[in-house]
mmCIF file of C-alpha atoms and ligand atoms in Angstrom:
data_model
loop_
_atom_site.group_PDB
_atom_site.id
_atom_site.type_symbol
_atom_site.label_atom_id
_atom_site.label_comp_id
_atom_site.label_asym_id
_atom_site.label_seq_id
_atom_site.Cartn_x
_atom_site.Cartn_y
_atom_site.Cartn_z
ATOM 1 C CA UNK S 1 -0.132 0.062 0.132
ATOM 2 C CA UNK S 2 1.796 3.251 -0.820
ATOM 3 C CA UNK S 3 2.398 5.875 1.656
ATOM 4 C CA UNK S 4 1.926 8.964 0.987
ATOM 5 C CA UNK S 5 3.627 11.829 2.401
ATOM 6 C CA UNK S 6 -0.279 14.225 3.127
ATOM 7 C CA UNK S 7 -1.539 10.850 4.951
ATOM 8 C CA UNK S 8 1.708 10.222 6.915
ATOM 9 C CA UNK S 9 1.981 13.698 8.017
ATOM 10 C CA UNK S 10 -1.822 14.691 7.838
ATOM 11 C CA UNK S 11 -0.922 18.511 6.226
ATOM 12 C CA UNK S 12 1.893 17.861 4.996
ATOM 13 C CA UNK S 13 5.014 20.412 5.909
ATOM 14 C CA UNK S 14 6.493 21.973 2.819
ATOM 15 C CA UNK S 15 10.062 21.454 4.011
ATOM 16 C CA UNK S 16 9.429 17.804 4.081
ATOM 17 C CA UNK S 17 11.769 16.214 1.045
ATOM 18 C CA UNK S 18 10.047 13.368 -1.017
ATOM 19 C CA UNK S 19 13.041 11.596 -0.460
ATOM 20 C CA UNK S 20 12.576 11.517 3.138
ATOM 21 C CA UNK S 21 9.093 9.988 2.458
ATOM 22 C CA UNK S 22 10.636 7.533 0.168
ATOM 23 C CA UNK S 23 13.318 6.695 2.868
ATOM 24 C CA UNK S 24 10.428 5.943 5.530
ATOM 25 C CA UNK S 25 8.469 3.821 2.939
ATOM 26 C CA UNK S 26 11.668 1.851 2.829
ATOM 27 C CA UNK S 27 12.506 1.671 6.613
ATOM 28 C CA UNK S 28 8.738 0.454 6.979
ATOM 29 C CA UNK S 29 8.444 -3.281 8.310
ATOM 30 C CA UNK S 30 6.559 -5.434 5.360
ATOM 31 C CA UNK S 31 3.829 -6.267 8.204
ATOM 32 C CA UNK S 32 3.449 -2.499 8.719
ATOM 33 C CA UNK S 33 -0.354 -1.357 7.358
ATOM 34 C CA UNK S 34 -1.199 2.532 6.901
ATOM 35 C CA UNK S 35 -5.246 1.901 7.401
ATOM 36 C CA UNK S 36 -8.148 4.100 6.783
ATOM 37 C CA UNK S 37 -10.462 3.553 9.377
ATOM 38 C CA UNK S 38 -13.208 4.905 11.460
ATOM 39 C CA UNK S 39 -13.496 5.256 15.249
ATOM 40 C CA UNK S 40 -15.838 2.774 16.187
ATOM 41 C CA UNK S 41 -16.187 3.909 20.163
ATOM 42 C CA UNK S 42 -14.122 6.370 22.079
ATOM 43 C CA UNK S 43 -15.242 6.513 25.866
ATOM 44 C CA UNK S 44 -13.908 7.954 29.135
ATOM 45 C CA UNK S 45 -12.625 5.225 31.143
ATOM 46 C CA UNK S 46 -10.867 7.068 33.717
ATOM 47 C CA UNK S 47 -10.211 10.910 34.387
ATOM 48 C CA UNK S 48 -8.747 12.578 31.480
ATOM 49 C CA UNK S 49 -8.511 8.993 29.758
ATOM 50 C CA UNK S 50 -9.888 7.407 26.763
ATOM 51 C CA UNK S 51 -10.379 4.062 25.452
ATOM 52 C CA UNK S 52 -10.826 4.377 21.452
ATOM 53 C CA UNK S 53 -11.732 1.083 19.320
ATOM 54 C CA UNK S 54 -11.227 0.867 15.428
ATOM 55 C CA UNK S 55 -11.451 -2.055 13.064
ATOM 56 C CA UNK S 56 -7.557 -2.658 11.666
ATOM 57 C CA UNK S 57 -7.529 -5.830 10.725
ATOM 58 C CA UNK S 58 -4.313 -6.277 9.190
ATOM 59 C CA UNK S 59 -2.842 -4.534 12.823
ATOM 60 C CA UNK S 60 -4.902 -6.894 14.466
ATOM 61 C CA UNK S 61 -3.214 -10.130 12.833
ATOM 62 C CA UNK S 62 0.432 -8.812 13.132
ATOM 63 C CA UNK S 63 0.206 -7.050 16.482
ATOM 64 C CA UNK S 64 2.269 -8.367 19.561
ATOM 65 C CA UNK S 65 2.872 -6.925 22.977
ATOM 66 C CA UNK S 66 4.355 -4.192 23.462
ATOM 67 C CA UNK S 67 3.835 -2.518 20.072
ATOM 68 C CA UNK S 68 2.499 0.882 18.976
ATOM 69 C CA UNK S 69 0.448 2.463 16.178
ATOM 70 C CA UNK S 70 0.639 5.733 14.734
ATOM 71 C CA UNK S 71 -2.501 8.030 14.507
ATOM 72 C CA UNK S 72 -4.058 10.945 12.956
ATOM 73 C CA UNK S 73 -7.483 12.016 12.132
ATOM 74 C CA UNK S 74 -7.472 11.422 7.920
ATOM 75 C CA UNK S 75 -9.927 14.187 7.845
ATOM 76 C CA UNK S 76 -7.045 16.561 9.602
ATOM 77 C CA UNK S 77 -7.072 18.010 12.414
ATOM 78 C CA UNK S 78 -4.936 21.146 11.703
ATOM 79 C CA UNK S 79 -1.876 19.375 13.411
ATOM 80 C CA UNK S 80 1.133 18.279 11.831
ATOM 81 C CA UNK S 81 2.356 14.917 13.243
ATOM 82 C CA UNK S 82 0.887 11.801 13.538
ATOM 83 C CA UNK S 83 0.640 10.747 17.457
ATOM 84 C CA UNK S 84 1.573 7.284 18.789
ATOM 85 C CA UNK S 85 -0.282 4.624 21.215
ATOM 86 C CA UNK S 86 0.598 1.837 21.987
ATOM 87 C CA UNK S 87 -1.734 -1.199 20.770
ATOM 88 C CA UNK S 88 -3.920 -1.950 24.063
ATOM 89 C CA UNK S 89 -6.157 -4.925 22.908
ATOM 90 C CA UNK S 90 -6.868 -7.109 19.998
ATOM 91 C CA UNK S 91 -10.300 -8.066 19.736
ATOM 92 C CA UNK S 92 -10.687 -10.176 16.334
ATOM 93 C CA UNK S 93 -10.161 -7.439 13.675
ATOM 94 C CA UNK S 94 -10.276 -4.796 16.014
ATOM 95 C CA UNK S 95 -7.749 -2.835 18.175
ATOM 96 C CA UNK S 96 -8.115 -0.543 20.938
ATOM 97 C CA UNK S 97 -5.854 1.667 22.198
ATOM 98 C CA UNK S 98 -6.114 3.756 26.156
ATOM 99 C CA UNK S 99 -5.092 6.957 26.100
ATOM 100 C CA UNK S 100 -4.357 9.709 28.228
ATOM 101 C CA UNK S 101 -5.105 13.699 27.606
ATOM 102 C CA UNK S 102 -1.978 15.404 27.319
ATOM 103 C CA UNK S 103 -2.023 18.277 25.046
ATOM 104 C CA UNK S 104 -3.764 18.981 21.869
ATOM 105 C CA UNK S 105 -3.582 16.074 19.937
ATOM 106 C CA UNK S 106 -4.835 14.029 22.357
ATOM 107 C CA UNK S 107 -7.520 16.278 23.347
ATOM 108 C CA UNK S 108 -8.826 16.508 19.884
ATOM 109 C CA UNK S 109 -8.566 12.359 19.724
ATOM 110 C CA UNK S 110 -10.493 12.215 22.489
ATOM 111 C CA UNK S 111 -13.220 14.891 21.142
ATOM 112 C CA UNK S 112 -13.885 12.094 17.636
ATOM 113 C CA UNK S 113 -16.890 11.296 17.513
ATOM 114 C CA UNK S 114 -17.891 7.306 16.379
ATOM 115 C CA UNK S 115 -17.723 7.203 12.435
ATOM 116 C CA UNK S 116 -14.789 9.894 12.419
ATOM 117 C CA UNK S 117 -12.402 9.106 9.763
ATOM 118 C CA UNK S 118 -8.761 7.924 11.192
ATOM 119 C CA UNK S 119 -5.408 6.749 9.445
ATOM 120 C CA UNK S 120 -3.721 4.450 11.301
ATOM 121 C CA UNK S 121 0.048 3.139 11.048
ATOM 122 C CA UNK S 122 1.099 0.103 12.521
ATOM 123 C CA UNK S 123 2.060 -1.892 14.451
ATOM 124 C CA UNK S 124 5.752 -0.188 14.916
ATOM 125 C CA UNK S 125 8.414 -0.913 17.166
ATOM 126 C CA UNK S 126 10.070 -4.068 19.014
ATOM 127 C CA UNK S 127 7.766 -6.234 21.078
ATOM 128 C CA UNK S 128 8.361 -7.108 24.707
ATOM 129 C CA UNK S 129 10.600 -10.015 24.021
ATOM 130 C CA UNK S 130 9.163 -13.415 26.271
ATOM 131 C CA UNK S 131 10.320 -15.926 23.693
ATOM 132 C CA UNK S 132 12.728 -17.767 25.995
ATOM 133 C CA UNK S 133 11.317 -16.964 29.210
ATOM 134 C CA UNK S 134 9.243 -18.921 31.730
ATOM 135 C CA UNK S 135 9.622 -16.785 34.992
ATOM 136 C CA UNK S 136 7.407 -15.324 36.589
ATOM 137 C CA UNK S 137 6.327 -12.016 35.569
ATOM 138 C CA UNK S 138 5.865 -8.244 37.273
ATOM 139 C CA UNK S 139 4.160 -5.826 35.127
ATOM 140 C CA UNK S 140 4.668 -1.928 36.915
ATOM 141 C CA UNK S 141 2.766 0.654 35.354
ATOM 142 C CA UNK S 142 2.856 4.570 35.717
ATOM 143 C CA UNK S 143 -0.363 6.068 34.687
ATOM 144 C CA UNK S 144 -0.999 5.276 30.760
ATOM 145 C CA UNK S 145 1.922 3.286 30.982
ATOM 146 C CA UNK S 146 -0.111 0.283 32.129
ATOM 147 C CA UNK S 147 -1.529 0.365 28.298
ATOM 148 C CA UNK S 148 1.558 -0.750 27.154
ATOM 149 C CA UNK S 149 1.595 -4.087 29.396
ATOM 150 C CA UNK S 150 -1.923 -5.371 28.726
ATOM 151 C CA UNK S 151 -1.147 -7.338 25.280
ATOM 152 C CA UNK S 152 2.179 -8.541 27.279
ATOM 153 C CA UNK S 153 -0.147 -9.703 30.275
ATOM 154 C CA UNK S 154 -2.379 -11.680 28.243
ATOM 155 C CA UNK S 155 0.302 -13.392 26.342
ATOM 156 C CA UNK S 156 2.028 -14.297 29.662
ATOM 157 C CA UNK S 157 -1.262 -15.587 30.666
ATOM 158 C CA UNK S 158 -1.947 -17.420 27.530
ATOM 159 C CA UNK S 159 1.543 -19.230 28.610
ATOM 160 C CA UNK S 160 0.689 -20.247 31.898
ATOM 161 C CA UNK S 161 3.091 -17.816 33.356
ATOM 162 C CA UNK S 162 2.384 -16.658 36.991
ATOM 163 C CA UNK S 163 2.379 -12.889 36.859
ATOM 164 C CA UNK S 164 1.370 -10.299 38.877
ATOM 165 C CA UNK S 165 0.776 -6.424 38.314
ATOM 166 C CA UNK S 166 1.545 -3.430 40.133
ATOM 167 C CA UNK S 167 -0.341 -0.081 38.491
ATOM 168 C CA UNK S 168 0.196 3.351 40.029
ATOM 169 C CA UNK S 169 -1.896 6.317 39.641
ATOM 170 C CA UNK S 170 -2.368 9.938 40.578
ATOM 171 C CA UNK S 171 -5.359 9.042 42.692
ATOM 172 C CA UNK S 172 -8.243 6.813 42.257
ATOM 173 C CA UNK S 173 -10.223 8.689 39.513
ATOM 174 C CA UNK S 174 -7.252 8.254 37.479
ATOM 175 C CA UNK S 175 -6.446 4.630 38.128
ATOM 176 C CA UNK S 176 -6.425 2.364 34.943
ATOM 177 C CA UNK S 177 -6.438 -1.030 33.837
ATOM 178 C CA UNK S 178 -7.037 -2.892 37.083
ATOM 179 C CA UNK S 179 -10.364 -5.094 36.164
ATOM 180 C CA UNK S 180 -8.673 -5.699 32.967
ATOM 181 C CA UNK S 181 -5.857 -7.423 34.871
ATOM 182 C CA UNK S 182 -7.866 -9.185 37.545
ATOM 183 C CA UNK S 183 -10.219 -10.713 33.984
ATOM 184 C CA UNK S 184 -6.787 -12.189 33.169
ATOM 185 C CA UNK S 185 -6.406 -13.471 36.771
ATOM 186 C CA UNK S 186 -3.291 -11.378 37.544
ATOM 187 C CA UNK S 187 -3.170 -10.169 41.515
ATOM 188 C CA UNK S 188 -3.186 -6.517 41.076
ATOM 189 C CA UNK S 189 -1.453 -4.084 43.529
ATOM 190 C CA UNK S 190 -2.406 -0.400 43.466
ATOM 191 C CA UNK S 191 -0.797 2.770 44.262
ATOM 192 C CA UNK S 192 -1.717 6.131 44.389
ATOM 193 C CA UNK S 193 0.458 9.832 45.011
ATOM 194 C CA UNK S 194 -2.076 10.778 47.514
ATOM 195 C CA UNK S 195 -3.239 7.547 49.237
ATOM 196 C CA UNK S 196 -7.024 7.730 47.556
ATOM 197 C CA UNK S 197 -6.509 3.791 47.087
ATOM 198 C CA UNK S 198 -4.198 1.411 47.358
ATOM 199 C CA UNK S 199 -0.567 2.168 48.964
ATOM 200 C CA UNK S 200 -0.029 6.064 49.264
ATOM 201 C CA UNK S 201 3.217 6.641 47.525
ATOM 202 C CA UNK S 202 4.996 5.456 44.299
ATOM 203 C CA UNK S 203 4.244 2.294 42.775
ATOM 204 C CA UNK S 204 7.993 1.552 42.391
ATOM 205 C CA UNK S 205 7.573 1.457 46.456
ATOM 206 C CA UNK S 206 5.687 -1.884 46.129
ATOM 207 C CA UNK S 207 8.119 -3.200 43.827
ATOM 208 C CA UNK S 208 11.192 -2.807 46.328
ATOM 209 C CA UNK S 209 8.782 -4.280 49.280
ATOM 210 C CA UNK S 210 7.720 -7.255 47.085
ATOM 211 C CA UNK S 211 11.092 -7.984 45.750
ATOM 212 C CA UNK S 212 12.609 -7.999 48.937
ATOM 213 C CA UNK S 213 10.446 -10.797 50.182
ATOM 214 C CA UNK S 214 9.169 -12.787 47.463
ATOM 215 C CA UNK S 215 10.079 -16.239 46.822
ATOM 216 C CA UNK S 216 9.686 -16.450 43.323
ATOM 217 C CA UNK S 217 13.371 -17.025 41.454
ATOM 218 C CA UNK S 218 14.496 -15.128 39.114
ATOM 219 C CA UNK S 219 11.124 -13.107 38.122
ATOM 220 C CA UNK S 220 11.382 -11.129 35.242
ATOM 221 C CA UNK S 221 10.146 -6.918 35.358
ATOM 222 C CA UNK S 222 7.916 -5.279 32.752
ATOM 223 C CA UNK S 223 7.665 -1.911 32.869
ATOM 224 C CA UNK S 224 6.057 1.404 31.397
ATOM 225 C CA UNK S 225 5.492 4.970 33.033
ATOM 226 C CA UNK S 226 6.983 8.381 33.025
ATOM 227 C CA UNK S 227 10.363 8.794 32.817
ATOM 228 C CA UNK S 228 11.370 8.957 36.576
ATOM 229 C CA UNK S 229 9.106 5.995 37.427
ATOM 230 C CA UNK S 230 11.346 3.825 34.707
ATOM 231 C CA UNK S 231 14.516 5.243 35.953
ATOM 232 C CA UNK S 232 13.934 4.092 39.537
ATOM 233 C CA UNK S 233 12.430 0.678 38.586
ATOM 234 C CA UNK S 234 15.571 0.324 36.602
ATOM 235 C CA UNK S 235 17.657 0.903 39.706
ATOM 236 C CA UNK S 236 15.604 -1.338 41.917
ATOM 237 C CA UNK S 237 15.977 -3.594 39.767
ATOM 238 C CA UNK S 238 19.649 -3.376 39.297
ATOM 239 C CA UNK S 239 19.764 -3.965 43.112
ATOM 240 C CA UNK S 240 18.112 -6.767 42.990
ATOM 241 C CA UNK S 241 19.591 -8.105 39.550
ATOM 242 C CA UNK S 242 16.199 -8.786 38.228
ATOM 243 C CA UNK S 243 16.043 -8.638 34.107
ATOM 244 C CA UNK S 244 13.813 -5.860 32.987
ATOM 245 C CA UNK S 245 12.425 -4.413 29.722
ATOM 246 C CA UNK S 246 10.894 -1.190 29.626
ATOM 247 C CA UNK S 247 8.744 0.277 26.759
ATOM 248 C CA UNK S 248 9.828 3.758 26.247
ATOM 249 C CA UNK S 249 7.589 6.952 25.566
ATOM 250 C CA UNK S 250 9.726 9.533 24.630
ATOM 251 C CA UNK S 251 8.142 12.330 22.384
ATOM 252 C CA UNK S 252 8.347 10.854 18.588
ATOM 253 C CA UNK S 253 7.944 12.564 14.772
ATOM 254 C CA UNK S 254 7.874 10.467 11.874
ATOM 255 C CA UNK S 255 7.849 6.854 14.096
ATOM 256 C CA UNK S 256 9.654 5.395 10.912
ATOM 257 C CA UNK S 257 13.567 5.906 12.045
ATOM 258 C CA UNK S 258 13.980 8.979 10.019
ATOM 259 C CA UNK S 259 13.665 11.965 11.881
ATOM 260 C CA UNK S 260 15.216 10.938 15.145
ATOM 261 C CA UNK S 261 13.085 13.056 17.325
ATOM 262 C CA UNK S 262 13.237 10.116 19.852
ATOM 263 C CA UNK S 263 16.632 8.968 20.347
ATOM 264 C CA UNK S 264 17.531 7.802 23.743
ATOM 265 C CA UNK S 265 21.200 7.198 25.245
ATOM 266 C CA UNK S 266 21.830 3.239 25.231
ATOM 267 C CA UNK S 267 25.150 2.067 26.896
ATOM 268 C CA UNK S 268 27.194 -0.247 24.024
ATOM 269 C CA UNK S 269 29.807 -1.485 26.004
ATOM 270 C CA UNK S 270 31.694 0.188 29.209
ATOM 271 C CA UNK S 271 33.468 2.721 26.957
ATOM 272 C CA UNK S 272 30.569 3.593 24.378
ATOM 273 C CA UNK S 273 27.064 5.228 24.427
ATOM 274 C CA UNK S 274 24.792 5.350 21.422
ATOM 275 C CA UNK S 275 21.604 7.330 20.901
ATOM 276 C CA UNK S 276 18.657 4.814 19.811
ATOM 277 C CA UNK S 277 15.586 5.627 18.239
ATOM 278 C CA UNK S 278 12.522 4.808 20.359
ATOM 279 C CA UNK S 279 10.422 4.044 17.106
ATOM 280 C CA UNK S 280 12.781 1.796 15.835
ATOM 281 C CA UNK S 281 15.513 0.450 17.976
ATOM 282 C CA UNK S 282 12.596 0.387 20.704
ATOM 283 C CA UNK S 283 10.255 1.480 21.896
ATOM 284 C CA UNK S 284 11.155 -1.875 24.350
ATOM 285 C CA UNK S 285 15.054 -2.055 25.546
ATOM 286 C CA UNK S 286 16.519 -3.459 28.297
ATOM 287 C CA UNK S 287 16.537 -1.584 31.576
ATOM 288 C CA UNK S 288 20.366 -2.049 32.275
ATOM 289 C CA UNK S 289 21.265 -0.595 28.626
ATOM 290 C CA UNK S 290 19.651 2.650 29.339
ATOM 291 C CA UNK S 291 21.523 5.529 30.455
ATOM 292 C CA UNK S 292 18.726 6.989 32.847
ATOM 293 C CA UNK S 293 20.909 10.107 34.248
ATOM 294 C CA UNK S 294 21.368 11.766 30.967
HETATM 295 C C1 FAD T 1 5.378 4.224 21.590
HETATM 296 C C2 FAD T 1 4.766 5.215 22.293
HETATM 297 C C3 FAD T 1 3.582 4.654 22.929
HETATM 298 C C4 FAD T 1 2.829 5.433 23.561
HETATM 299 N N1 FAD T 1 1.710 4.793 24.384
HETATM 300 C C5 FAD T 1 0.786 5.881 24.752
HETATM 301 C C6 FAD T 1 -0.441 4.691 25.236
HETATM 302 O O1 FAD T 1 -0.537 3.912 24.656
HETATM 303 N N2 FAD T 1 -1.250 5.675 25.651
HETATM 304 C C7 FAD T 1 -0.988 7.308 26.150
HETATM 305 O O2 FAD T 1 -1.759 7.852 26.717
HETATM 306 N N3 FAD T 1 0.243 7.676 25.669
HETATM 307 C C8 FAD T 1 1.032 7.153 24.905
HETATM 308 N N4 FAD T 1 2.284 7.465 24.544
HETATM 309 C C9 FAD T 1 2.030 9.019 24.846
HETATM 310 C C10 FAD T 1 1.169 9.602 23.844
HETATM 311 O O3 FAD T 1 1.900 9.731 22.456
HETATM 312 C C11 FAD T 1 1.654 11.309 24.019
HETATM 313 O O4 FAD T 1 0.840 11.652 25.143
HETATM 314 C C12 FAD T 1 0.729 12.107 22.753
HETATM 315 O O5 FAD T 1 1.339 11.728 21.751
HETATM 316 C C13 FAD T 1 0.604 13.493 23.407
HETATM 317 O O6 FAD T 1 0.428 14.376 22.169
HETATM 318 P P1 FAD T 1 -0.667 15.910 22.152
HETATM 319 O O7 FAD T 1 -0.554 16.312 21.346
HETATM 320 O O8 FAD T 1 -1.780 15.376 23.561
HETATM 321 O O9 FAD T 1 0.558 16.749 23.548
HETATM 322 P P2 FAD T 1 1.609 17.390 22.718
HETATM 323 O O10 FAD T 1 0.388 18.776 22.653
HETATM 324 O O11 FAD T 1 2.028 17.088 21.783
HETATM 325 O O12 FAD T 1 2.269 17.460 23.995
HETATM 326 C C14 FAD T 1 1.911 18.717 25.649
HETATM 327 C C15 FAD T 1 2.726 18.896 26.664
HETATM 328 O O13 FAD T 1 2.990 17.294 26.630
HETATM 329 C C16 FAD T 1 4.609 17.064 26.667
HETATM 330 N N5 FAD T 1 4.777 15.329 25.926
HETATM 331 C C17 FAD T 1 3.986 15.146 24.638
HETATM 332 N N6 FAD T 1 4.303 14.098 24.466
HETATM 333 C C18 FAD T 1 5.206 13.808 25.125
HETATM 334 C C19 FAD T 1 6.504 12.344 25.739
HETATM 335 N N7 FAD T 1 5.797 11.263 24.910
HETATM 336 N N8 FAD T 1 6.852 12.453 26.866
HETATM 337 C C20 FAD T 1 6.950 13.248 27.515
HETATM 338 N N9 FAD T 1 6.236 14.746 27.306
HETATM 339 C C21 FAD T 1 5.241 14.439 26.646
HETATM 340 C C22 FAD T 1 4.963 18.232 25.404
HETATM 341 O O14 FAD T 1 6.195 18.715 25.866
HETATM 342 C C23 FAD T 1 4.251 19.263 25.775
HETATM 343 O O15 FAD T 1 4.326 19.665 27.096
HETATM 344 C C24 FAD T 1 3.062 7.162 23.525
HETATM 345 C C25 FAD T 1 4.393 7.616 22.927
HETATM 346 C C26 FAD T 1 5.390 7.062 22.360
HETATM 347 C C27 FAD T 1 6.377 7.287 21.805
#
């Protein structure tokens, strides 16, 4: 399927050269599709958080845990760039996205009614790697970060891997995904910044507590959330020597590896640091490869 510059960027920037678009097309994996679709539902599920559903058969077929889509209203929102969202669930030929209103793009997305036209590019990025693991899993999500862990939760449960969920939110009304995780049979621990439900404090407090007590041998941690939370998870994981994968949510431009807007510093070896693209080398990284103090 041809990828048109105007589709890709919405209102195309005059500075964007066609060679850049050619490079983007070549950079795409063969299992990435740019689909024109429509909003099937778009409901507020928690304060300032929405669940959007749309029909995307090819994306649904190829989506793997942690992968994301790049989304734009195909009738034009007046915004230059698409916005990236992790695929929250796959149900038959439909996908959902769970998103927080942050700025103009997500505000406009939240206002899109049923039937509104959407352009969805995906699935993009490297998924969580669970191919060679049978160790118990701890999923830790902060705010809308939990959205990146739901397909992973489903995959772990399908493989019979014991899984624990740690979910953090600012306050009770912003708590996400607890019932979805519990429906999979996952026990969930909750933390809120104001103590309105669960532990009063950071979700990383619970992680440290659990790792200090658990008799699970060599669990694996999978995390997504704000940068500071992920840095704290990485430190705790290092203290307890627990292998940890994190899904990074850096601001993103093209999502095709061309604009370099989403890079993060990654340690290649003891002496070398390299900037890697969250869109193509990520969004999932080993926590101890990321240079968090940058
Ligand atoms: C791979 C990936 C997957 C993502 N998945 C989800 C998801 O499933 N659910 C979800 O709610 N969000 C997700 N995000 C974040 C989401 O893409 C942004 O919140 C969204 O693009 C913000 O767009 P906006 O137009 O509303 O805000 P903007 O107007 O672009 O920004 C508003 C303000 O927020 C800040 N900001 C915007 N984006 C980010 C960011 N990524 N990191 C730090 N600060 C930022 C800006 O500096 C600005 O101050 C994901 C991001 C990535 C890269």
